[in-house]
mmCIF file of C-alpha atoms and ligand atoms in Angstrom:
data_model
loop_
_atom_site.group_PDB
_atom_site.id
_atom_site.type_symbol
_atom_site.label_atom_id
_atom_site.label_comp_id
_atom_site.label_asym_id
_atom_site.label_seq_id
_atom_site.Cartn_x
_atom_site.Cartn_y
_atom_site.Cartn_z
ATOM 1 C CA UNK A 17 85.287 78.733 -27.472
ATOM 2 C CA UNK A 18 83.807 75.423 -28.553
ATOM 3 C CA UNK A 19 80.344 74.387 -27.413
ATOM 4 C CA UNK A 20 80.109 70.862 -25.983
ATOM 5 C CA UNK A 21 77.775 68.899 -28.243
ATOM 6 C CA UNK A 22 74.433 67.919 -26.667
ATOM 7 C CA UNK A 23 74.098 64.321 -25.409
ATOM 8 C CA UNK A 24 72.182 62.335 -27.976
ATOM 9 C CA UNK A 25 68.905 60.795 -26.859
ATOM 10 C CA UNK A 26 67.667 57.413 -28.089
ATOM 11 C CA UNK A 27 66.201 58.776 -31.285
ATOM 12 C CA UNK A 28 69.493 60.474 -32.179
ATOM 13 C CA UNK A 29 71.668 57.409 -31.840
ATOM 14 C CA UNK A 30 69.602 55.497 -34.399
ATOM 15 C CA UNK A 31 69.123 52.240 -32.560
ATOM 16 C CA UNK A 32 67.877 49.322 -34.651
ATOM 17 C CA UNK A 33 64.117 49.200 -34.390
ATOM 18 C CA UNK A 34 62.935 46.999 -31.534
ATOM 19 C CA UNK A 35 66.110 47.280 -29.415
ATOM 20 C CA UNK A 36 64.960 50.169 -27.197
ATOM 21 C CA UNK A 37 61.652 48.376 -26.555
ATOM 22 C CA UNK A 38 63.372 45.077 -25.679
ATOM 23 C CA UNK A 39 62.915 43.798 -22.109
ATOM 24 C CA UNK A 40 66.374 42.739 -20.954
ATOM 25 C CA UNK A 41 66.870 39.201 -19.645
ATOM 26 C CA UNK A 42 67.442 39.414 -15.884
ATOM 27 C CA UNK A 43 69.429 36.550 -14.384
ATOM 28 C CA UNK A 44 68.991 35.587 -10.709
ATOM 29 C CA UNK A 45 70.619 37.780 -8.067
ATOM 30 C CA UNK A 46 74.390 37.402 -7.659
ATOM 31 C CA UNK A 47 75.193 39.255 -4.431
ATOM 32 C CA UNK A 48 78.863 40.206 -4.192
ATOM 33 C CA UNK A 49 80.303 39.519 -0.758
ATOM 34 C CA UNK A 50 78.365 38.573 2.368
ATOM 35 C CA UNK A 51 77.576 35.061 3.521
ATOM 36 C CA UNK A 52 74.577 33.936 1.520
ATOM 37 C CA UNK A 53 73.143 30.492 1.073
ATOM 38 C CA UNK A 54 72.551 30.665 -2.672
ATOM 39 C CA UNK A 55 69.771 28.430 -3.856
ATOM 40 C CA UNK A 56 68.589 30.741 -6.634
ATOM 41 C CA UNK A 57 70.578 30.211 -9.853
ATOM 42 C CA UNK A 58 71.041 26.433 -10.087
ATOM 43 C CA UNK A 59 74.766 26.598 -9.519
ATOM 44 C CA UNK A 60 76.483 23.463 -8.283
ATOM 45 C CA UNK A 61 77.174 23.760 -4.537
ATOM 46 C CA UNK A 62 80.468 21.834 -4.764
ATOM 47 C CA UNK A 63 83.846 22.919 -6.173
ATOM 48 C CA UNK A 64 84.753 21.541 -9.630
ATOM 49 C CA UNK A 65 87.101 18.612 -10.236
ATOM 50 C CA UNK A 66 90.635 19.380 -8.968
ATOM 51 C CA UNK A 67 91.855 18.551 -12.479
ATOM 52 C CA UNK A 68 90.353 21.879 -13.611
ATOM 53 C CA UNK A 69 92.768 23.989 -11.537
ATOM 54 C CA UNK A 70 95.743 21.943 -12.715
ATOM 55 C CA UNK A 71 94.735 22.400 -16.356
ATOM 56 C CA UNK A 72 94.337 26.169 -15.959
ATOM 57 C CA UNK A 73 97.730 26.553 -14.267
ATOM 58 C CA UNK A 74 99.388 24.488 -16.984
ATOM 59 C CA UNK A 75 98.333 27.052 -19.612
ATOM 60 C CA UNK A 76 100.143 29.831 -17.730
ATOM 61 C CA UNK A 77 103.609 28.296 -17.517
ATOM 62 C CA UNK A 78 104.709 28.720 -21.144
ATOM 63 C CA UNK A 79 103.743 30.898 -24.143
ATOM 64 C CA UNK A 80 100.277 29.334 -24.443
ATOM 65 C CA UNK A 81 98.382 32.465 -23.378
ATOM 66 C CA UNK A 82 100.435 34.650 -25.708
ATOM 67 C CA UNK A 83 98.746 32.893 -28.622
ATOM 68 C CA UNK A 84 95.157 33.025 -29.817
ATOM 69 C CA UNK A 85 92.988 30.121 -28.706
ATOM 70 C CA UNK A 86 92.023 27.205 -30.944
ATOM 71 C CA UNK A 87 88.907 28.560 -32.731
ATOM 72 C CA UNK A 88 87.335 25.069 -32.758
ATOM 73 C CA UNK A 89 88.299 23.967 -29.218
ATOM 74 C CA UNK A 90 89.569 20.709 -30.720
ATOM 75 C CA UNK A 91 91.035 19.331 -27.480
ATOM 76 C CA UNK A 92 87.634 19.558 -25.842
ATOM 77 C CA UNK A 93 85.782 18.106 -28.833
ATOM 78 C CA UNK A 94 88.154 15.116 -28.953
ATOM 79 C CA UNK A 95 87.667 14.327 -25.276
ATOM 80 C CA UNK A 96 83.899 14.943 -25.343
ATOM 81 C CA UNK A 97 83.672 12.747 -28.414
ATOM 82 C CA UNK A 98 85.127 9.791 -26.477
ATOM 83 C CA UNK A 99 82.993 10.412 -23.406
ATOM 84 C CA UNK A 100 79.714 10.841 -25.317
ATOM 85 C CA UNK A 101 80.346 8.503 -28.241
ATOM 86 C CA UNK A 102 79.861 11.255 -30.829
ATOM 87 C CA UNK A 103 82.217 12.209 -33.662
ATOM 88 C CA UNK A 104 84.166 15.482 -32.951
ATOM 89 C CA UNK A 105 82.838 16.896 -36.231
ATOM 90 C CA UNK A 106 79.353 16.793 -34.677
ATOM 91 C CA UNK A 107 80.315 19.189 -31.843
ATOM 92 C CA UNK A 108 80.631 22.979 -31.722
ATOM 93 C CA UNK A 109 81.720 24.777 -28.528
ATOM 94 C CA UNK A 110 80.660 28.086 -27.059
ATOM 95 C CA UNK A 111 81.058 30.625 -24.278
ATOM 96 C CA UNK A 112 78.453 28.898 -22.118
ATOM 97 C CA UNK A 113 75.424 27.241 -23.673
ATOM 98 C CA UNK A 114 73.791 30.694 -23.819
ATOM 99 C CA UNK A 115 76.337 31.481 -26.545
ATOM 100 C CA UNK A 116 75.216 28.385 -28.464
ATOM 101 C CA UNK A 117 71.571 29.417 -28.098
ATOM 102 C CA UNK A 118 72.457 32.863 -29.460
ATOM 103 C CA UNK A 119 74.317 31.296 -32.396
ATOM 104 C CA UNK A 120 71.392 28.960 -33.094
ATOM 105 C CA UNK A 121 68.775 31.698 -33.071
ATOM 106 C CA UNK A 122 70.980 33.883 -35.301
ATOM 107 C CA UNK A 123 71.530 30.987 -37.686
ATOM 108 C CA UNK A 124 67.911 29.927 -38.036
ATOM 109 C CA UNK A 125 65.580 32.821 -37.212
ATOM 110 C CA UNK A 126 65.553 36.053 -39.202
ATOM 111 C CA UNK A 127 63.746 39.315 -38.703
ATOM 112 C CA UNK A 128 59.959 38.833 -38.803
ATOM 113 C CA UNK A 129 60.279 35.039 -38.561
ATOM 114 C CA UNK A 130 59.161 32.849 -35.693
ATOM 115 C CA UNK A 131 60.819 30.948 -32.836
ATOM 116 C CA UNK A 132 58.561 28.585 -30.892
ATOM 117 C CA UNK A 133 59.246 27.622 -27.272
ATOM 118 C CA UNK A 134 57.112 26.047 -24.542
ATOM 119 C CA UNK A 135 55.953 28.253 -21.662
ATOM 120 C CA UNK A 136 56.906 28.640 -18.839
ATOM 121 C CA UNK A 137 60.508 27.899 -19.642
ATOM 122 C CA UNK A 138 63.883 29.626 -19.929
ATOM 123 C CA UNK A 139 63.069 33.311 -20.495
ATOM 124 C CA UNK A 140 66.297 33.995 -22.405
ATOM 125 C CA UNK A 141 64.778 32.411 -25.554
ATOM 126 C CA UNK A 142 62.336 35.303 -25.810
ATOM 127 C CA UNK A 143 65.146 37.847 -25.525
ATOM 128 C CA UNK A 144 67.187 36.117 -28.222
ATOM 129 C CA UNK A 145 64.228 36.222 -30.613
ATOM 130 C CA UNK A 146 63.690 39.895 -29.759
ATOM 131 C CA UNK A 147 67.286 40.806 -30.615
ATOM 132 C CA UNK A 148 66.791 39.194 -34.023
ATOM 133 C CA UNK A 149 63.605 41.185 -34.588
ATOM 134 C CA UNK A 150 61.889 37.798 -34.637
ATOM 135 C CA UNK A 151 58.622 36.724 -33.060
ATOM 136 C CA UNK A 152 58.722 34.383 -30.052
ATOM 137 C CA UNK A 153 55.691 32.111 -29.985
ATOM 138 C CA UNK A 154 55.257 30.812 -26.442
ATOM 139 C CA UNK A 155 53.261 27.601 -26.376
ATOM 140 C CA UNK A 156 51.789 26.745 -22.953
ATOM 141 C CA UNK A 157 52.638 23.530 -21.159
ATOM 142 C CA UNK A 158 49.679 21.571 -19.881
ATOM 143 C CA UNK A 159 49.123 21.784 -16.120
ATOM 144 C CA UNK A 160 51.058 18.519 -15.644
ATOM 145 C CA UNK A 161 54.021 19.936 -17.630
ATOM 146 C CA UNK A 162 53.477 17.711 -20.644
ATOM 147 C CA UNK A 163 53.364 19.260 -24.098
ATOM 148 C CA UNK A 164 50.369 18.992 -26.390
ATOM 149 C CA UNK A 165 51.003 17.530 -29.853
ATOM 150 C CA UNK A 166 49.896 20.851 -31.333
ATOM 151 C CA UNK A 167 53.366 22.132 -30.407
ATOM 152 C CA UNK A 168 54.417 20.569 -33.724
ATOM 153 C CA UNK A 169 51.669 22.325 -35.720
ATOM 154 C CA UNK A 170 53.667 25.237 -37.058
ATOM 155 C CA UNK A 171 52.631 28.880 -36.739
ATOM 156 C CA UNK A 172 53.379 30.969 -39.848
ATOM 157 C CA UNK A 173 57.078 31.529 -40.568
ATOM 158 C CA UNK A 174 58.263 29.029 -37.956
ATOM 159 C CA UNK A 175 62.039 28.618 -38.314
ATOM 160 C CA UNK A 176 63.180 27.040 -35.056
ATOM 161 C CA UNK A 177 61.801 25.432 -31.886
ATOM 162 C CA UNK A 178 63.650 25.146 -28.581
ATOM 163 C CA UNK A 179 62.656 22.875 -25.699
ATOM 164 C CA UNK A 180 64.550 22.930 -22.406
ATOM 165 C CA UNK A 181 64.700 19.283 -21.338
ATOM 166 C CA UNK A 182 64.701 18.961 -18.341
ATOM 167 C CA UNK A 183 62.652 22.138 -18.269
ATOM 168 C CA UNK A 184 63.248 25.093 -15.974
ATOM 169 C CA UNK A 185 61.494 26.039 -13.686
ATOM 170 C CA UNK A 186 59.597 22.725 -13.467
ATOM 171 C CA UNK A 187 62.485 20.232 -13.528
ATOM 172 C CA UNK A 188 60.275 17.956 -15.640
ATOM 173 C CA UNK A 189 61.438 15.866 -18.580
ATOM 174 C CA UNK A 190 59.887 14.868 -21.895
ATOM 175 C CA UNK A 191 60.932 11.384 -22.990
ATOM 176 C CA UNK A 192 63.294 10.991 -25.966
ATOM 177 C CA UNK A 193 60.512 9.262 -27.916
ATOM 178 C CA UNK A 194 58.237 12.263 -27.336
ATOM 179 C CA UNK A 195 60.990 14.637 -28.488
ATOM 180 C CA UNK A 196 61.636 12.503 -31.568
ATOM 181 C CA UNK A 197 57.950 12.465 -32.381
ATOM 182 C CA UNK A 198 57.701 16.273 -32.151
ATOM 183 C CA UNK A 199 60.873 16.726 -34.223
ATOM 184 C CA UNK A 200 59.563 14.409 -36.943
ATOM 185 C CA UNK A 201 56.413 16.498 -37.269
ATOM 186 C CA UNK A 202 57.965 19.960 -36.993
ATOM 187 C CA UNK A 203 58.924 21.616 -40.291
ATOM 188 C CA UNK A 204 62.101 23.113 -38.780
ATOM 189 C CA UNK A 205 65.052 22.256 -36.545
ATOM 190 C CA UNK A 206 64.391 21.452 -32.896
ATOM 191 C CA UNK A 207 66.932 22.447 -30.244
ATOM 192 C CA UNK A 208 66.853 20.337 -27.084
ATOM 193 C CA UNK A 209 68.459 22.489 -24.388
ATOM 194 C CA UNK A 210 70.015 19.884 -22.107
ATOM 195 C CA UNK A 211 71.618 22.240 -19.578
ATOM 196 C CA UNK A 212 70.441 19.867 -16.812
ATOM 197 C CA UNK A 213 70.604 16.497 -18.595
ATOM 198 C CA UNK A 214 73.484 15.199 -16.463
ATOM 199 C CA UNK A 215 71.016 15.082 -13.555
ATOM 200 C CA UNK A 216 68.243 13.295 -15.464
ATOM 201 C CA UNK A 217 67.440 9.667 -16.275
ATOM 202 C CA UNK A 218 67.489 10.061 -20.062
ATOM 203 C CA UNK A 219 68.848 12.433 -22.699
ATOM 204 C CA UNK A 220 68.521 13.022 -26.435
ATOM 205 C CA UNK A 221 72.097 12.582 -27.687
ATOM 206 C CA UNK A 222 71.190 9.354 -29.494
ATOM 207 C CA UNK A 223 68.404 11.207 -31.315
ATOM 208 C CA UNK A 224 70.945 13.477 -33.014
ATOM 209 C CA UNK A 225 72.191 10.425 -34.934
ATOM 210 C CA UNK A 226 68.649 9.544 -35.977
ATOM 211 C CA UNK A 227 67.409 12.990 -36.928
ATOM 212 C CA UNK A 228 68.765 15.703 -39.205
ATOM 213 C CA UNK A 229 66.598 18.173 -37.330
ATOM 214 C CA UNK A 230 67.584 17.659 -33.715
ATOM 215 C CA UNK A 231 70.290 19.757 -32.082
ATOM 216 C CA UNK A 232 71.277 19.166 -28.449
ATOM 217 C CA UNK A 233 72.950 21.865 -26.333
ATOM 218 C CA UNK A 234 74.898 21.126 -23.181
ATOM 219 C CA UNK A 235 76.450 23.273 -20.462
ATOM 220 C CA UNK A 236 79.355 22.760 -18.080
ATOM 221 C CA UNK A 237 77.863 25.393 -15.767
ATOM 222 C CA UNK A 238 75.568 23.224 -13.687
ATOM 223 C CA UNK A 239 76.694 19.591 -13.626
ATOM 224 C CA UNK A 240 80.452 20.305 -13.833
ATOM 225 C CA UNK A 241 80.304 23.194 -11.324
ATOM 226 C CA UNK A 242 81.791 25.668 -13.827
ATOM 227 C CA UNK A 243 79.177 28.439 -14.189
ATOM 228 C CA UNK A 244 81.898 31.062 -13.752
ATOM 229 C CA UNK A 245 84.038 29.569 -16.494
ATOM 230 C CA UNK A 246 81.523 29.887 -19.361
ATOM 231 C CA UNK A 247 81.650 26.748 -21.467
ATOM 232 C CA UNK A 248 78.978 24.859 -23.355
ATOM 233 C CA UNK A 249 78.614 22.899 -26.564
ATOM 234 C CA UNK A 250 76.093 21.813 -29.161
ATOM 235 C CA UNK A 251 75.753 18.424 -30.822
ATOM 236 C CA UNK A 252 74.230 18.152 -34.287
ATOM 237 C CA UNK A 253 74.844 16.526 -37.639
ATOM 238 C CA UNK A 254 77.804 17.980 -39.562
ATOM 239 C CA UNK A 255 75.661 19.852 -42.116
ATOM 240 C CA UNK A 256 74.308 21.962 -39.237
ATOM 241 C CA UNK A 257 77.616 22.297 -37.364
ATOM 242 C CA UNK A 258 79.203 23.671 -40.538
ATOM 243 C CA UNK A 259 76.639 26.507 -40.617
ATOM 244 C CA UNK A 260 76.930 27.265 -36.892
ATOM 245 C CA UNK A 261 80.696 27.641 -37.240
ATOM 246 C CA UNK A 262 80.141 30.429 -39.770
ATOM 247 C CA UNK A 263 77.912 32.356 -37.376
ATOM 248 C CA UNK A 264 79.904 32.056 -34.152
ATOM 249 C CA UNK A 265 82.656 34.495 -33.163
ATOM 250 C CA UNK A 266 85.999 33.064 -34.290
ATOM 251 C CA UNK A 267 87.426 32.947 -30.767
ATOM 252 C CA UNK A 268 84.273 32.363 -28.752
ATOM 253 C CA UNK A 269 86.098 30.109 -26.251
ATOM 254 C CA UNK A 270 89.330 31.215 -24.620
ATOM 255 C CA UNK A 271 92.393 29.086 -23.928
ATOM 256 C CA UNK A 272 91.742 28.862 -20.176
ATOM 257 C CA UNK A 273 88.158 27.730 -20.595
ATOM 258 C CA UNK A 274 89.038 25.163 -23.264
ATOM 259 C CA UNK A 275 91.743 23.667 -21.038
ATOM 260 C CA UNK A 276 89.501 23.680 -17.970
ATOM 261 C CA UNK A 277 86.472 22.248 -19.787
ATOM 262 C CA UNK A 278 88.588 19.480 -21.319
ATOM 263 C CA UNK A 279 89.896 18.513 -17.872
ATOM 264 C CA UNK A 280 86.378 18.654 -16.423
ATOM 265 C CA UNK A 281 84.736 16.388 -18.989
ATOM 266 C CA UNK A 282 87.710 14.036 -18.693
ATOM 267 C CA UNK A 283 86.908 13.479 -15.003
ATOM 268 C CA UNK A 284 83.780 11.349 -15.317
ATOM 269 C CA UNK A 285 84.395 9.874 -11.880
ATOM 270 C CA UNK A 286 83.942 13.358 -10.398
ATOM 271 C CA UNK A 287 80.746 13.832 -12.409
ATOM 272 C CA UNK A 288 79.274 10.523 -11.254
ATOM 273 C CA UNK A 289 79.965 11.278 -7.587
ATOM 274 C CA UNK A 290 78.612 14.820 -7.846
ATOM 275 C CA UNK A 291 75.477 13.660 -9.655
ATOM 276 C CA UNK A 292 74.854 11.026 -6.997
ATOM 277 C CA UNK A 293 75.177 13.586 -4.175
ATOM 278 C CA UNK A 294 72.886 16.122 -5.893
ATOM 279 C CA UNK A 295 70.216 13.528 -6.655
ATOM 280 C CA UNK A 296 70.218 12.301 -3.031
ATOM 281 C CA UNK A 297 69.870 15.857 -1.676
ATOM 282 C CA UNK A 298 67.189 16.603 -4.293
ATOM 283 C CA UNK A 299 65.093 13.787 -2.853
ATOM 284 C CA UNK A 300 65.575 15.121 0.701
ATOM 285 C CA UNK A 301 64.549 18.607 -0.412
ATOM 286 C CA UNK A 302 61.477 17.277 -2.252
ATOM 287 C CA UNK A 303 60.372 15.212 0.773
ATOM 288 C CA UNK A 304 60.917 18.129 3.172
ATOM 289 C CA UNK A 305 58.865 20.530 1.040
ATOM 290 C CA UNK A 306 56.017 18.027 0.808
ATOM 291 C CA UNK A 307 56.117 17.581 4.575
ATOM 292 C CA UNK A 308 55.704 21.378 4.831
ATOM 293 C CA UNK A 309 52.523 21.218 2.759
ATOM 294 C CA UNK A 310 53.982 22.291 -0.611
ATOM 295 C CA UNK A 311 53.391 20.638 -3.927
ATOM 296 C CA UNK A 312 56.941 19.787 -4.973
ATOM 297 C CA UNK A 313 57.336 18.688 -8.588
ATOM 298 C CA UNK A 314 59.344 15.471 -9.061
ATOM 299 C CA UNK A 315 62.607 16.859 -10.496
ATOM 300 C CA UNK A 316 65.053 15.546 -13.096
ATOM 301 C CA UNK A 317 67.377 18.534 -12.610
ATOM 302 C CA UNK A 318 69.310 20.198 -9.757
ATOM 303 C CA UNK A 319 66.385 22.289 -8.515
ATOM 304 C CA UNK A 320 62.841 21.692 -7.303
ATOM 305 C CA UNK A 321 59.728 23.657 -8.318
ATOM 306 C CA UNK A 322 57.364 24.188 -5.406
ATOM 307 C CA UNK A 323 53.938 25.732 -5.082
ATOM 308 C CA UNK A 324 51.705 26.026 -2.066
ATOM 309 C CA UNK A 325 47.971 25.329 -2.419
ATOM 310 C CA UNK A 326 46.959 28.228 -0.103
ATOM 311 C CA UNK A 327 49.782 30.524 0.914
ATOM 312 C CA UNK A 328 51.170 33.300 -1.323
ATOM 313 C CA UNK A 329 54.678 32.474 -2.585
ATOM 314 C CA UNK A 330 56.527 35.757 -2.611
ATOM 315 C CA UNK A 331 56.675 36.259 1.189
ATOM 316 C CA UNK A 332 58.633 32.988 1.505
ATOM 317 C CA UNK A 333 61.273 34.383 -0.829
ATOM 318 C CA UNK A 334 61.350 37.704 1.031
ATOM 319 C CA UNK A 335 61.574 36.186 4.510
ATOM 320 C CA UNK A 336 64.265 33.723 3.458
ATOM 321 C CA UNK A 337 66.273 36.597 2.004
ATOM 322 C CA UNK A 338 66.153 38.425 5.350
ATOM 323 C CA UNK A 339 67.692 35.271 6.797
ATOM 324 C CA UNK A 340 70.542 35.172 4.269
ATOM 325 C CA UNK A 341 68.986 32.500 2.047
ATOM 326 C CA UNK A 342 68.325 33.207 -1.618
ATOM 327 C CA UNK A 343 65.850 31.166 -3.630
ATOM 328 C CA UNK A 344 64.106 32.106 -6.868
ATOM 329 C CA UNK A 345 60.598 33.497 -6.826
ATOM 330 C CA UNK A 346 59.140 33.088 -10.322
ATOM 331 C CA UNK A 347 56.006 34.704 -11.662
ATOM 332 C CA UNK A 348 54.808 33.939 -15.170
ATOM 333 C CA UNK A 349 52.124 36.032 -16.866
ATOM 334 C CA UNK A 350 48.970 34.023 -17.619
ATOM 335 C CA UNK A 351 50.336 31.071 -15.726
ATOM 336 C CA UNK A 352 51.019 31.632 -12.052
ATOM 337 C CA UNK A 353 53.944 31.757 -9.692
ATOM 338 C CA UNK A 354 56.046 29.524 -7.480
ATOM 339 C CA UNK A 355 59.395 28.935 -5.863
ATOM 340 C CA UNK A 356 62.376 27.376 -7.598
ATOM 341 C CA UNK A 357 64.889 26.020 -5.129
ATOM 342 C CA UNK A 358 68.352 24.920 -6.219
ATOM 343 C CA UNK A 359 69.703 21.723 -4.692
ATOM 344 C CA UNK A 360 72.563 22.863 -2.441
ATOM 345 C CA UNK A 361 74.677 20.829 -0.053
ATOM 346 C CA UNK A 362 72.871 18.809 2.620
ATOM 347 C CA UNK A 363 73.837 21.464 5.203
ATOM 348 C CA UNK A 364 72.444 24.289 3.037
ATOM 349 C CA UNK A 365 69.189 22.453 2.428
ATOM 350 C CA UNK A 366 68.904 21.706 6.150
ATOM 351 C CA UNK A 367 69.361 25.421 6.968
ATOM 352 C CA UNK A 368 66.778 26.304 4.312
ATOM 353 C CA UNK A 369 64.239 23.773 5.593
ATOM 354 C CA UNK A 370 64.744 24.920 9.188
ATOM 355 C CA UNK A 371 64.094 28.501 8.161
ATOM 356 C CA UNK A 372 60.993 27.450 6.203
ATOM 357 C CA UNK A 373 59.643 25.701 9.301
ATOM 358 C CA UNK A 374 59.672 29.036 11.181
ATOM 359 C CA UNK A 375 57.593 30.662 8.410
HETATM 360 C C1 PLP B 16 71.548 27.664 -17.005
HETATM 361 C C2 PLP B 16 70.829 27.410 -18.273
HETATM 362 C C3 PLP B 16 71.466 27.622 -19.503
HETATM 363 C C4 PLP B 16 72.746 28.382 -19.624
HETATM 364 O O1 PLP B 16 73.869 27.729 -19.330
HETATM 365 P P1 PLP B 16 75.267 28.436 -19.530
HETATM 366 O O2 PLP B 16 76.087 27.318 -20.089
HETATM 367 O O3 PLP B 16 75.701 28.873 -18.174
HETATM 368 O O4 PLP B 16 75.152 29.570 -20.493
HETATM 369 C C5 PLP B 16 70.787 27.263 -20.666
HETATM 370 N N1 PLP B 16 69.548 26.767 -20.612
HETATM 371 C C6 PLP B 16 68.914 26.573 -19.458
HETATM 372 C C7 PLP B 16 67.529 26.015 -19.468
HETATM 373 C C8 PLP B 16 69.523 26.913 -18.255
HETATM 374 O O5 PLP B 16 68.867 26.789 -17.107
#
């Protein structure tokens, strides 16, 4: 009779050093089922352009899905190139902009080297550095969410810097001239994570033409209402794009997502109307929170960062949850905590504000 082999423990399976100790990135709650008002993960509250459904169905009516996808998502790059005024050779696509961030960190930051990011910001950057065995240097924002010039003074072994612009959780924006100034002084590439730029007054696409060091990433998750689809892209000069293409998975975007993303970016009328609605509701949300005694940060994104001068923040999150409303409670070590509220529909924000009034 054969003995069943013992289950290996961590030390037996020979994990790469650092992996077992890694803190996993935890995204906001995604409850399955139930009727929630979800104001916690910066999703768009409206359905995507109707052109998206038509494009997806069109891929299913012939042999299209029997074939491998286009590894370079050329249809999307051509359309995005016209919309953004950027050559298609300056664009690389990915499975959400998180995929692009992974590719960028893998391309630029090796084991023992350094990634610099502002803090508090998108926590995934830290995880990506950790997977590489790299060091994540978190550089604190000033209290008014501006960034000290010393951000450009490199720590040892600095290989890449990433700035979310607009930033999460604050919704604040650094001007393109500020970004250009930092990039000019940094000794490495600077990624401007523009996941929310469609909601802001300015963006850094023009800077990519002026600087060999600036890389912009974009997402269709938030502004095009396609978080479930997974599609994002990066814009950089061709010498960088060429390297990123080597590092990415060959088929990192599937046929359905390429077709859907192409249709979505083609519908700029939809984007303009959606942006207008979100920005109007954002103002209502900001005003309502101020009327309730919160400090609500002026936002350039589709969420608003709120703190209260006296009351603890977490109970608001907990009480709202009991009432079927999810927002994001954020606590940052050595910084503080607060509430990040996604801009929903007017009706959702009204329900949220009414619930807040009872607390
Ligand atoms: C949501 C978000 C992303 C990720 O976008 P996906 O395209 O859904 O992967 C990247 N950066 C920031 C700052 C985000 O908030």
